Coordinates of C-alpha atoms in Angstrom, one line a residue:
M5 CA -26.6 32.5 1.7
S6 CA -25.3 29.0 1.2
R7 CA -22.0 28.0 2.8
P8 CA -18.9 27.2 0.7
R9 CA -18.6 23.5 -0.3
I10 CA -15.1 21.9 0.2
V11 CA -14.5 18.5 -1.3
I12 CA -11.4 16.5 -0.3
V13 CA -10.6 13.5 -2.5
G14 CA -8.7 10.8 -0.7
A15 CA -8.2 10.1 3.0
G16 CA -4.5 9.1 3.2
F17 CA -2.0 11.0 5.2
A18 CA -2.5 14.2 3.2
G19 CA -6.3 14.0 2.8
Y20 CA -6.9 13.0 6.4
R21 CA -4.7 15.7 7.8
T22 CA -6.4 18.3 5.5
A23 CA -9.9 17.2 6.6
R24 CA -8.9 17.2 10.3
T25 CA -7.3 20.6 10.2
L26 CA -10.0 22.2 8.1
S27 CA -12.7 20.9 10.5
R28 CA -11.0 22.8 13.3
L29 CA -10.4 26.0 11.3
V30 CA -13.6 26.5 9.4
R31 CA -16.0 24.8 11.9
D32 CA -19.5 25.8 10.8
K33 CA -18.5 28.3 8.1
A34 CA -18.2 25.7 5.3
D35 CA -19.4 22.2 4.4
I36 CA -16.6 19.7 4.2
T37 CA -17.1 16.5 2.2
L38 CA -14.5 13.7 2.2
L39 CA -14.6 11.2 -0.7
N40 CA -12.8 7.9 0.0
P41 CA -13.2 4.2 -0.9
T42 CA -13.0 3.1 2.7
D43 CA -14.4 4.4 5.9
Y44 CA -11.0 4.4 7.6
F45 CA -7.6 6.0 7.5
L46 CA -4.9 3.4 7.3
Y47 CA -1.7 3.8 9.2
L48 CA 0.6 2.0 6.8
P49 CA 3.8 2.1 8.7
L50 CA 2.4 -0.7 11.0
L51 CA 1.1 -2.9 8.2
P52 CA 4.0 -5.3 8.4
Q53 CA 3.1 -6.0 12.0
V54 CA -0.4 -7.0 10.8
A55 CA 1.1 -9.4 8.3
A56 CA 3.3 -10.9 11.0
G57 CA 0.5 -11.3 13.5
V58 CA 1.8 -8.7 16.0
L59 CA -1.2 -6.4 15.6
E60 CA -4.8 -7.1 14.8
P61 CA -6.0 -5.5 11.5
R62 CA -8.3 -2.9 13.1
R63 CA -5.5 -1.5 15.2
V64 CA -4.0 0.2 12.2
T65 CA -7.2 1.8 11.0
V66 CA -8.8 5.0 12.3
S67 CA -12.5 5.6 11.7
L68 CA -13.1 8.7 9.5
S69 CA -16.6 9.4 10.7
G70 CA -15.5 8.9 14.4
T71 CA -12.6 11.3 14.2
L72 CA -13.9 13.8 11.7
P73 CA -17.3 14.7 13.1
R74 CA -17.6 17.9 11.1
A75 CA -16.9 16.3 7.8
R76 CA -19.4 14.4 5.7
L77 CA -18.0 11.0 4.5
V78 CA -18.9 9.8 1.0
L79 CA -17.8 6.3 0.2
G80 CA -16.6 6.0 -3.4
E81 CA -13.8 6.3 -5.9
A82 CA -13.3 9.4 -7.9
D83 CA -13.6 8.7 -11.6
G84 CA -12.9 12.2 -12.9
V85 CA -12.9 15.9 -12.2
D86 CA -14.7 18.6 -14.2
L87 CA -12.7 21.7 -13.5
E88 CA -14.9 23.9 -15.6
G89 CA -18.1 22.5 -14.0
H90 CA -16.7 22.4 -10.5
T91 CA -17.8 18.8 -9.9
V92 CA -16.2 15.5 -9.0
R93 CA -17.6 12.2 -10.5
Y94 CA -17.4 9.1 -8.4
T95 CA -18.5 5.4 -8.2
G96 CA -19.8 4.1 -5.0
P97 CA -19.0 0.7 -3.4
E98 CA -22.1 -0.9 -4.9
G99 CA -21.6 0.5 -8.4
D100 CA -23.8 3.6 -8.0
R101 CA -22.5 6.7 -9.6
G102 CA -22.7 10.3 -8.4
T103 CA -21.3 13.8 -8.6
L104 CA -20.1 16.2 -5.9
P105 CA -20.2 19.9 -6.6
Y106 CA -17.5 22.0 -5.0
D107 CA -16.3 25.6 -4.4
R108 CA -12.9 24.4 -3.1
L109 CA -11.3 21.1 -4.1
V110 CA -8.4 19.3 -2.5
L111 CA -6.9 16.4 -4.5
A112 CA -5.1 14.0 -2.2
V113 CA -5.5 10.8 -4.2
G114 CA -2.0 9.5 -3.5
S115 CA -0.1 6.9 -5.5
V116 CA -0.5 3.6 -7.3
N117 CA 1.6 0.4 -7.6
K118 CA 4.5 0.6 -10.1
L119 CA 4.5 -2.5 -12.3
L120 CA 7.6 -3.3 -14.4
P121 CA 7.6 -5.2 -17.7
I122 CA 9.0 -8.4 -16.1
P123 CA 7.4 -11.6 -17.4
G124 CA 5.2 -13.3 -14.8
V125 CA 5.3 -10.6 -12.1
A126 CA 1.8 -9.3 -12.6
E127 CA 0.4 -12.8 -12.5
H128 CA 2.4 -14.4 -9.7
A129 CA 3.4 -11.5 -7.3
H130 CA 1.4 -9.7 -4.7
G131 CA 1.9 -6.2 -3.5
F132 CA 1.8 -4.9 0.1
R133 CA 0.1 -1.6 0.2
G134 CA -3.4 -2.2 1.6
L135 CA -5.0 -4.1 4.5
P136 CA -6.4 -6.9 2.2
E137 CA -2.8 -7.6 0.9
A138 CA -1.5 -7.8 4.5
L139 CA -4.2 -10.2 5.5
Y140 CA -3.6 -12.3 2.4
L141 CA 0.1 -12.5 3.0
R142 CA -0.3 -13.5 6.6
D143 CA -2.7 -16.4 5.6
H144 CA -0.5 -17.3 2.6
V145 CA 2.7 -17.5 4.6
T146 CA 1.0 -19.5 7.4
R147 CA -0.5 -21.9 4.8
Q148 CA 2.8 -22.4 3.1
M149 CA 4.5 -23.3 6.3
E150 CA 1.8 -25.8 7.2
L151 CA 1.9 -27.4 3.8
A152 CA 5.7 -27.5 4.0
A153 CA 5.5 -29.4 7.3
A154 CA 3.2 -32.0 5.7
A155 CA 5.1 -32.4 2.4
D156 CA 6.8 -35.7 1.8
D157 CA 9.0 -34.3 -1.0
P158 CA 12.0 -32.3 0.4
A159 CA 12.1 -30.1 -2.7
S160 CA 8.4 -29.2 -2.3
C161 CA 9.0 -28.5 1.4
A162 CA 11.9 -26.2 0.7
A163 CA 10.1 -24.3 -2.0
R164 CA 7.0 -23.7 0.2
C165 CA 9.1 -22.2 3.0
T166 CA 11.1 -20.0 0.7
F167 CA 9.9 -16.4 0.5
V168 CA 11.2 -13.8 -1.9
V169 CA 10.7 -10.0 -1.3
V170 CA 11.6 -7.6 -4.1
G171 CA 12.5 -4.1 -3.1
A172 CA 14.7 -3.2 -0.1
G173 CA 13.0 0.1 0.7
Y174 CA 11.0 0.7 3.9
T175 CA 8.3 -1.7 3.1
G176 CA 10.3 -4.6 1.7
T177 CA 12.9 -4.3 4.5
E178 CA 10.2 -4.4 7.2
V179 CA 8.2 -7.2 5.6
A180 CA 11.3 -9.4 5.3
A181 CA 12.4 -8.6 8.9
H182 CA 9.0 -9.3 10.5
G183 CA 8.3 -12.2 8.1
K184 CA 11.5 -14.1 9.1
M185 CA 10.6 -13.8 12.8
Y186 CA 7.1 -15.0 12.2
T187 CA 8.1 -18.1 10.3
D188 CA 11.0 -18.9 12.7
A189 CA 8.5 -18.9 15.5
Q190 CA 6.3 -21.4 13.7
V191 CA 9.2 -23.7 13.1
R192 CA 10.3 -23.6 16.7
K193 CA 6.9 -25.0 17.8
H194 CA 6.6 -27.4 14.8
P195 CA 10.0 -28.2 13.3
L196 CA 10.0 -29.0 9.6
R197 CA 11.1 -32.5 8.4
R198 CA 14.8 -33.1 7.5
G199 CA 15.8 -29.9 9.4
I200 CA 14.7 -27.5 6.6
R201 CA 14.5 -23.9 7.8
P202 CA 12.4 -21.0 6.5
R203 CA 14.4 -19.0 3.9
W204 CA 13.7 -15.3 3.2
L205 CA 15.4 -13.4 0.3
L206 CA 15.4 -9.6 0.1
L207 CA 16.3 -8.4 -3.4
D208 CA 17.1 -5.0 -4.8
I209 CA 19.2 -3.6 -7.6
A210 CA 20.3 -0.8 -5.3
P211 CA 23.8 -1.0 -3.8
R212 CA 22.5 -1.1 -0.2
V213 CA 19.4 -1.7 1.9
L214 CA 17.3 1.5 2.4
P215 CA 19.3 3.4 -0.2
E216 CA 17.1 6.5 0.3
L217 CA 18.2 6.9 3.9
D218 CA 21.6 7.7 5.5
E219 CA 24.2 5.0 5.7
H220 CA 23.8 4.4 9.5
L221 CA 20.2 3.3 9.1
S222 CA 21.2 1.2 6.1
R223 CA 24.0 -0.5 7.9
T224 CA 21.9 -1.2 11.0
A225 CA 19.1 -2.7 9.0
D226 CA 21.4 -4.8 6.9
R227 CA 23.2 -6.1 10.0
V228 CA 19.9 -7.0 11.7
L229 CA 18.5 -8.7 8.7
R230 CA 21.6 -10.9 8.1
Q231 CA 21.9 -11.8 11.8
R232 CA 18.3 -12.9 11.7
G233 CA 19.0 -15.1 8.7
V234 CA 17.5 -13.1 5.8
E235 CA 19.5 -13.4 2.6
V236 CA 20.1 -9.8 1.4
R237 CA 21.0 -9.7 -2.3
M238 CA 21.9 -6.2 -3.5
G239 CA 22.4 -5.6 -7.2
T240 CA 19.9 -8.4 -7.9
S241 CA 16.3 -8.5 -9.0
V242 CA 13.8 -10.7 -10.7
K243 CA 14.2 -11.5 -14.4
E244 CA 11.1 -13.7 -14.7
A245 CA 8.4 -15.1 -12.4
T246 CA 6.5 -18.4 -12.8
S247 CA 4.0 -20.3 -10.7
D248 CA 6.7 -22.4 -9.0
G249 CA 9.7 -20.0 -8.7
V250 CA 11.6 -17.0 -9.9
L251 CA 14.6 -16.5 -12.2
L252 CA 17.0 -13.9 -10.8
T253 CA 19.1 -11.4 -12.8
D254 CA 22.2 -13.2 -11.7
G255 CA 21.0 -16.4 -13.3
E256 CA 20.0 -18.3 -10.2
C257 CA 16.6 -20.0 -10.2
V258 CA 14.8 -20.0 -6.8
D259 CA 12.0 -22.4 -6.2
T260 CA 9.3 -20.6 -4.2
R261 CA 5.5 -20.1 -3.9
T262 CA 5.7 -16.6 -2.6
L263 CA 6.8 -13.4 -4.4
V264 CA 6.1 -10.1 -2.5
W265 CA 6.4 -7.0 -4.7
C266 CA 7.6 -3.9 -2.9
V267 CA 9.5 -2.0 -5.6
G268 CA 7.7 1.3 -5.6
V269 CA 4.8 3.4 -6.7
R270 CA 3.8 6.2 -9.1
P271 CA 1.3 9.0 -8.7
D272 CA -2.3 8.1 -9.1
P273 CA -3.1 8.4 -12.8
L274 CA -6.3 10.2 -12.0
V275 CA -4.4 13.5 -12.1
E276 CA -3.5 12.8 -15.7
S277 CA -7.1 13.2 -16.7
L278 CA -7.1 16.8 -15.5
G279 CA -5.0 18.0 -18.5
R280 CA -2.8 20.1 -16.3
P281 CA 1.1 20.2 -16.3
L282 CA 2.7 17.2 -14.7
E283 CA 6.1 16.4 -13.3
R284 CA 6.7 12.6 -13.6
G285 CA 3.0 12.0 -13.3
R286 CA 2.5 14.4 -10.3
L287 CA 0.3 17.4 -10.6
I288 CA 2.4 20.6 -10.5
V289 CA 1.3 23.1 -7.8
D290 CA 2.7 26.3 -6.5
P291 CA 4.4 26.7 -3.0
Y292 CA 0.9 27.3 -1.6
L293 CA -0.3 23.9 -3.0
Q294 CA -2.7 25.5 -5.4
V295 CA -3.0 24.3 -9.0
P296 CA -1.8 27.2 -11.2
G297 CA -4.6 28.7 -13.2
Q298 CA -7.4 26.9 -11.3
Q299 CA -9.0 29.1 -8.6
G300 CA -9.9 27.1 -5.6
V301 CA -8.2 23.8 -6.6
F302 CA -5.4 22.4 -4.4
A303 CA -3.4 19.2 -4.5
C304 CA -1.2 17.6 -1.9
G305 CA 0.5 14.3 -1.0
D306 CA 2.0 11.9 -3.5
A307 CA -0.1 13.1 -6.4
A308 CA 1.3 16.6 -6.1
A309 CA 4.6 18.0 -7.2
V310 CA 5.3 20.5 -4.5
P311 CA 8.2 22.9 -4.9
D312 CA 10.9 22.3 -2.3
L313 CA 11.7 25.8 -1.1
N314 CA 14.8 24.5 0.8
N315 CA 16.2 23.0 -2.4
P316 CA 15.3 25.4 -5.3
G317 CA 14.5 23.6 -8.5
K318 CA 13.4 20.4 -6.8
F319 CA 10.2 19.0 -5.6
T320 CA 9.4 17.4 -2.2
P321 CA 9.7 13.6 -2.3
M322 CA 6.7 11.3 -2.1
T323 CA 6.8 10.4 1.6
A324 CA 4.3 10.1 4.4
Q325 CA 6.0 12.8 6.3
H326 CA 5.6 15.3 3.6
A327 CA 2.1 14.2 2.8
W328 CA 1.1 14.7 6.4
R329 CA 2.5 18.2 6.5
H330 CA 1.1 19.0 3.0
G331 CA -2.3 18.3 4.5
S332 CA -1.8 20.9 7.3
T333 CA -0.6 23.5 4.9
A334 CA -3.3 22.8 2.3
A335 CA -6.0 23.1 5.0
R336 CA -4.7 26.5 6.1
N337 CA -4.5 27.8 2.6
V338 CA -8.0 26.6 1.8
A339 CA -9.3 28.3 4.9
A340 CA -7.4 31.5 3.9
S341 CA -9.1 31.4 0.5
L342 CA -12.4 31.7 2.5
G343 CA -11.2 34.6 4.5
I344 CA -10.1 32.6 7.6
G345 CA -6.5 33.3 8.5
E346 CA -3.6 33.9 6.1
R347 CA -2.1 31.5 3.5
R348 CA 1.4 30.4 3.8
P349 CA 3.9 28.5 1.5
Y350 CA 5.0 24.9 2.3
R351 CA 8.3 24.5 4.0
H352 CA 9.7 21.5 5.8
R353 CA 12.5 20.4 8.0
D354 CA 13.4 16.7 8.4
L355 CA 13.6 15.6 12.0
G356 CA 14.8 12.0 11.3
F357 CA 13.6 8.6 10.3
V358 CA 12.8 5.3 12.1
V359 CA 12.6 1.7 10.7
D360 CA 11.0 -1.0 12.7
L361 CA 12.8 -4.3 12.3
G362 CA 10.7 -6.5 14.5
G363 CA 11.0 -7.5 18.2
T364 CA 13.3 -5.1 20.0
K365 CA 15.3 -4.3 16.9
A366 CA 15.0 -1.0 15.0
A367 CA 17.1 1.7 13.3
A368 CA 16.5 5.4 14.0
N369 CA 18.1 8.8 13.7
P370 CA 15.9 11.3 15.5
L371 CA 17.2 14.9 15.1
G372 CA 20.1 13.3 13.3
L373 CA 21.2 11.2 16.3
P374 CA 22.0 7.7 15.1
L375 CA 20.4 5.0 17.3
S376 CA 20.2 1.2 17.2
G377 CA 19.2 -1.7 19.5
L378 CA 16.7 -1.3 22.4
L379 CA 16.9 2.5 22.4
A380 CA 16.1 2.7 18.7
G381 CA 13.2 0.2 19.2
A382 CA 11.8 2.3 22.0
V383 CA 12.1 5.5 20.0
T384 CA 10.4 3.8 17.0
R385 CA 7.4 2.6 18.9
G386 CA 7.1 5.8 20.8
Y387 CA 7.1 7.7 17.5
H388 CA 4.3 5.5 16.0
L389 CA 2.2 5.9 19.1
A390 CA 2.6 9.6 19.0
A391 CA 1.9 9.8 15.2
M392 CA -1.2 7.7 15.2
P393 CA -4.4 9.7 15.3
G394 CA -6.2 6.9 17.2
N395 CA -6.0 3.4 18.7
R396 CA -2.9 4.1 20.7
V397 CA -4.0 2.2 23.8
R398 CA -5.0 -0.8 21.7
V399 CA -1.8 -0.8 19.8
A400 CA 0.3 -0.6 23.0
A401 CA -1.8 -3.4 24.5
D402 CA -1.1 -5.7 21.5
W403 CA 2.6 -5.0 21.7
L404 CA 2.6 -5.9 25.4
L405 CA 0.7 -9.1 24.8
D406 CA 3.0 -10.0 21.9
S407 CA 6.0 -9.7 24.2
V408 CA 4.6 -12.3 26.7
L409 CA 2.4 -14.6 24.7
P410 CA 3.0 -16.7 21.5
R411 CA 1.5 -15.5 18.3
Q412 CA -1.5 -17.3 16.8
A413 CA -0.3 -18.9 13.6
V414 CA -3.7 -19.6 11.9
Q415 CA -5.0 -18.9 8.5
L416 CA -8.5 -17.4 8.4
G417 CA -9.0 -17.7 4.7
L418 CA -10.8 -14.4 4.4
V419 CA -8.8 -13.0 1.5
R420 CA -7.9 -15.2 -1.5
S421 CA -5.2 -14.8 -4.0
W422 CA -7.5 -13.7 -6.9
S423 CA -9.0 -10.9 -4.8
V424 CA -5.7 -9.1 -4.3
P425 CA -4.0 -8.9 -7.7
L426 CA -0.9 -6.9 -8.1
D427 CA -2.4 -5.0 -11.0
T428 CA -5.2 -3.2 -9.2
A429 CA -6.2 0.5 -8.9
S430 CA -7.1 0.1 -5.3
P431 CA -5.1 -2.2 -3.0
E432 CA -7.2 -0.9 -0.1
L433 CA -10.2 -2.9 -1.4
A434 CA -10.2 -6.6 -2.0
R435 CA -12.1 -7.8 -5.1
V436 CA -15.4 -9.4 -4.4
P437 CA -17.8 -11.5 -6.5
G438 CA -20.7 -9.4 -7.9
G439 CA -18.8 -6.1 -7.2
P440 CA -19.4 -3.0 -9.4
E441 CA -18.0 -2.8 -12.9
P442 CA -14.4 -1.4 -13.0
R443 CA -14.1 2.2 -14.0
D444 CA -12.9 2.9 -17.5
K445 CA -9.2 3.5 -17.0
A446 CA -8.8 4.8 -20.5
A447 CA -11.2 7.6 -19.7
T448 CA -9.6 8.6 -16.5
G449 CA -6.1 8.0 -17.6
S450 CA -5.4 5.4 -15.0
G451 CA -3.3 2.4 -15.4
P452 CA -2.5 -0.6 -13.4
G453 CA -2.4 0.0 -9.7
A454 CA -3.9 2.8 -7.8
A455 CA -3.7 3.6 -4.5
T456 CA -2.5 3.4 -1.0
R457 CA 0.9 2.7 -0.2
A458 CA 4.2 4.3 -0.9
D459 CA 7.3 2.4 -1.9
T460 CA 9.7 3.7 -4.4
A461 CA 12.3 1.3 -5.7
S462 CA 15.4 2.1 -3.9
G463 CA 17.7 2.1 -6.9
D464 CA 15.3 3.5 -9.5
P465 CA 17.5 5.1 -12.2
A466 CA 14.8 7.7 -12.5
Q467 CA 15.0 8.4 -8.7
E468 CA 11.3 8.5 -8.6
P469 CA 10.1 8.2 -5.0
A470 CA 7.4 5.8 -4.2
S471 CA 4.8 6.2 -1.6
G472 CA 2.4 4.0 0.2
P473 CA -1.3 3.6 0.3
G474 CA -2.0 6.9 -1.0
D475 CA 0.9 9.1 -0.6
G476 CA 4.0 9.0 0.9
E477 CA 6.2 6.1 1.5
A478 CA 9.3 7.3 -0.1
A479 CA 11.3 9.0 2.5
N480 CA 10.0 6.8 5.1
P481 CA 7.7 4.4 3.4
R482 CA 5.3 3.9 6.2
G483 CA 5.4 6.9 8.1
R484 CA 8.2 5.9 10.2
G485 CA 10.3 8.9 10.7
P486 CA 9.9 10.8 13.9
E487 CA 8.6 13.7 11.8
G488 CA 5.5 15.3 13.3
S489 CA 3.8 14.6 10.1
G490 CA 3.3 10.9 10.0
P491 CA 4.5 7.9 8.1
R492 CA 6.5 8.2 5.0
S493 CA 6.7 6.5 1.7
E494 CA 9.3 4.4 0.1
S495 CA 11.3 5.3 -2.9
A496 CA 11.0 2.9 -5.7
G497 CA 13.5 0.4 -4.6
S498 CA 16.2 -0.1 -7.0
Q499 CA 14.0 -1.4 -9.7
P500 CA 14.3 -0.1 -13.2
D501 CA 11.7 2.6 -14.0
A502 CA 9.3 1.3 -16.6
E503 CA 5.7 1.2 -17.6
P504 CA 3.5 -1.4 -16.1
A505 CA 3.8 -4.8 -17.8
R506 CA 1.2 -5.0 -20.5
S507 CA 2.0 -8.4 -21.7
G508 CA 2.3 -11.3 -19.4
P509 CA 1.8 -15.0 -20.0
G510 CA -0.8 -15.5 -22.7
P511 CA -4.5 -15.7 -22.2
E512 CA -4.3 -19.4 -21.5
A513 CA -5.1 -20.0 -17.9
A514 CA -2.1 -21.3 -16.0
K515 CA -2.8 -24.9 -15.1
N516 CA -0.1 -25.3 -12.4
Q517 CA -0.2 -22.4 -10.1
P518 CA 1.6 -22.3 -6.8
G519 CA 0.2 -25.1 -4.8
G520 CA 0.3 -27.5 -7.7
E521 CA -3.5 -27.9 -8.1
P522 CA -4.9 -27.0 -11.5
A523 CA -6.9 -23.8 -11.6
R524 CA -10.3 -25.3 -12.5
N525 CA -12.6 -22.7 -11.1
Q526 CA -11.1 -19.4 -11.6
P527 CA -12.9 -16.1 -11.7
G528 CA -14.4 -15.6 -15.1
G529 CA -15.1 -19.3 -15.7
E530 CA -18.2 -21.2 -14.9
P531 CA -19.5 -20.5 -11.5
A532 CA -18.0 -22.8 -8.9
R533 CA -20.7 -25.2 -7.8
N534 CA -19.1 -26.3 -4.6
Q535 CA -18.0 -23.3 -2.5
P536 CA -16.2 -23.7 0.8
G537 CA -18.6 -25.1 3.3
G538 CA -20.4 -27.2 0.7
E539 CA -23.1 -24.7 -0.3
P540 CA -23.6 -24.2 -4.0
A541 CA -22.5 -20.9 -5.4
K542 CA -26.0 -20.0 -6.5
N543 CA -26.8 -18.0 -3.5
Q544 CA -23.7 -15.8 -3.2
P545 CA -23.8 -12.2 -2.1
G546 CA -24.2 -9.7 -4.8
P547 CA -25.9 -9.6 -8.2
E548 CA -25.6 -12.2 -11.0
P549 CA -22.1 -13.0 -12.2
A550 CA -20.7 -10.3 -14.4
K551 CA -20.9 -11.2 -18.1
K552 CA -18.2 -8.7 -19.1
Q553 CA -14.8 -9.2 -17.6
P554 CA -12.7 -6.3 -16.4
R555 CA -10.3 -4.7 -18.8
N556 CA -6.7 -3.7 -18.7
L557 CA -5.5 -6.6 -16.7
P558 CA -1.9 -7.9 -17.1
G559 CA -1.4 -9.2 -20.6
N560 CA -4.8 -7.8 -21.5
Q561 CA -6.4 -10.9 -20.0
A562 CA -9.8 -10.9 -18.4
V563 CA -9.9 -11.8 -14.7
G564 CA -11.2 -15.2 -15.6
E565 CA -8.2 -15.8 -17.8
V566 CA -5.7 -15.3 -15.1
A567 CA -5.7 -18.5 -13.2
E568 CA -3.7 -17.6 -10.2
R569 CA -4.2 -20.4 -7.7
R570 CA -2.0 -20.7 -4.6
A571 CA -2.1 -23.7 -2.4
G572 CA -5.2 -23.6 -0.4
D573 CA -6.7 -20.7 -2.3
H574 CA -10.3 -21.3 -3.4
P575 CA -11.5 -19.9 -6.7
A576 CA -13.8 -17.0 -6.8
P577 CA -17.5 -18.1 -6.8
G578 CA -18.1 -17.1 -10.4
P579 CA -17.0 -14.2 -12.6
V580 CA -15.6 -11.3 -10.7
R581 CA -16.1 -7.7 -11.5
R582 CA -13.4 -5.3 -10.7
S583 CA -13.7 -2.4 -8.4
D584 CA -10.8 0.0 -8.2
P585 CA -11.6 3.0 -6.0
R586 CA -8.7 5.3 -5.3
S587 CA -8.0 6.8 -2.0
G588 CA -5.3 8.3 0.0
S589 CA -3.6 6.3 2.6
P590 CA -1.7 7.7 5.6
A591 CA 1.4 6.2 6.9
E592 CA 3.1 6.1 3.5
G593 CA 2.5 9.6 2.8
D594 CA -0.9 10.0 1.5
S595 CA -2.6 7.1 0.3

């Protein structure tokens, strides 16, 4: 007699916890398959430290095959689910397609970026929900500081060292806090001409920083940011973005080459294709995390609307803490459906939250006890070490080295601007030349953005929590709360809730992108003949350049029509195909 087949879609906080707990419960009584675009679990709460050079990228990743020996890993992105045929369709990293039959299915696909209909944002802003985006931001900020130091024009110098972060939820707050420290350290070693200093602006239409948390944490974070020199602008957002600056809602024009978008997320649109009842895009499940009317189908994390038994009539927010705990409950109930143990409903109890503000600064309220300063910093780092499923010694070693050695402010140039667009269904994967054709979003019901990090705009009128790479970054966007469950997600900062911007600047390629150089060789145009290093682009990795450009990009433009060139960014070596696998991501809930 064959063993039951369990398929888990997504390896964010919810998916990873489900796989890990199930492996322990069922052991050899069932076959467990984990479908995910990457071979690692991303601990999103520490991603700002990667962008600021505190931690090396691999420190915040945990090998799936190395920590889940009883689960079979299949690399790919789910394209659709046939509930009647009990199969999951997916596309592999090299464009190959396949199906996975199942007897039990756990959907932990997480959430995707929330784009708002603000002119220019989709073309000129970058998100912060995946490892490629963190690496790009680190390189970009470093490059802008170096170009600012070499600029003869004071206005150009000031613009390059001005950084705008939109969304004062967990992600935006931590990015601004760590970013300011990083650029200040660069200036101390190599002062800018004419005494210009790095300028960081944190914007949100919410009345206060971290509006989803209690006022103590909000006040502590606000005080630290202002003392550090960050310009905190509450009740303010972006009205329009261009290649050389942003227009704010208060009428001020800010010259800048950097716009970081941290306003929130929405559930992965894959669940819409199931044709089941939804709650604000989330798949409605019962208290046991089972999809009503579908035997053997469960959902958890940011993509699931789980009844909050402690608050009747409400659903649990999209946070990493909840996603992590959803995973444990889902695993036990799946095992119970196989005759192993008893099923139980999902209940939770908040144990507090932590927010890392860089250096020794942090804000925390473990068990409701408000903390700040060194003690809060110790509690915050201790929580992260305890919550991480691996790499604890390496992370602790990096923190120790960072406290005694200067950071290396160098740009590696591994991730280019065009490879991490804001409008992407999978921030966990960078675009690559010759990649597989993008999946048909119309067929799967997916829209811009898919993926791994959770940040809901703090003042979202709809109060729709946002989570991080995958699920959960709303209550504690990156899994920061000392909740045994793991990183949380951010609630959609105070940005207005709206559909992703469909119309951006026209199809004409922008000629003057950040950095000033015309975008001559953008993806989608003629193959660049002179690639970095001088070799012709004829022998690039991957198949021949794609003749069909990806669809459903901002403003309905093909990749090749969006000339997004930042100073120092090299164009893609030829037309680029788009790959948007979905996956769950930890720290923010479930990515």
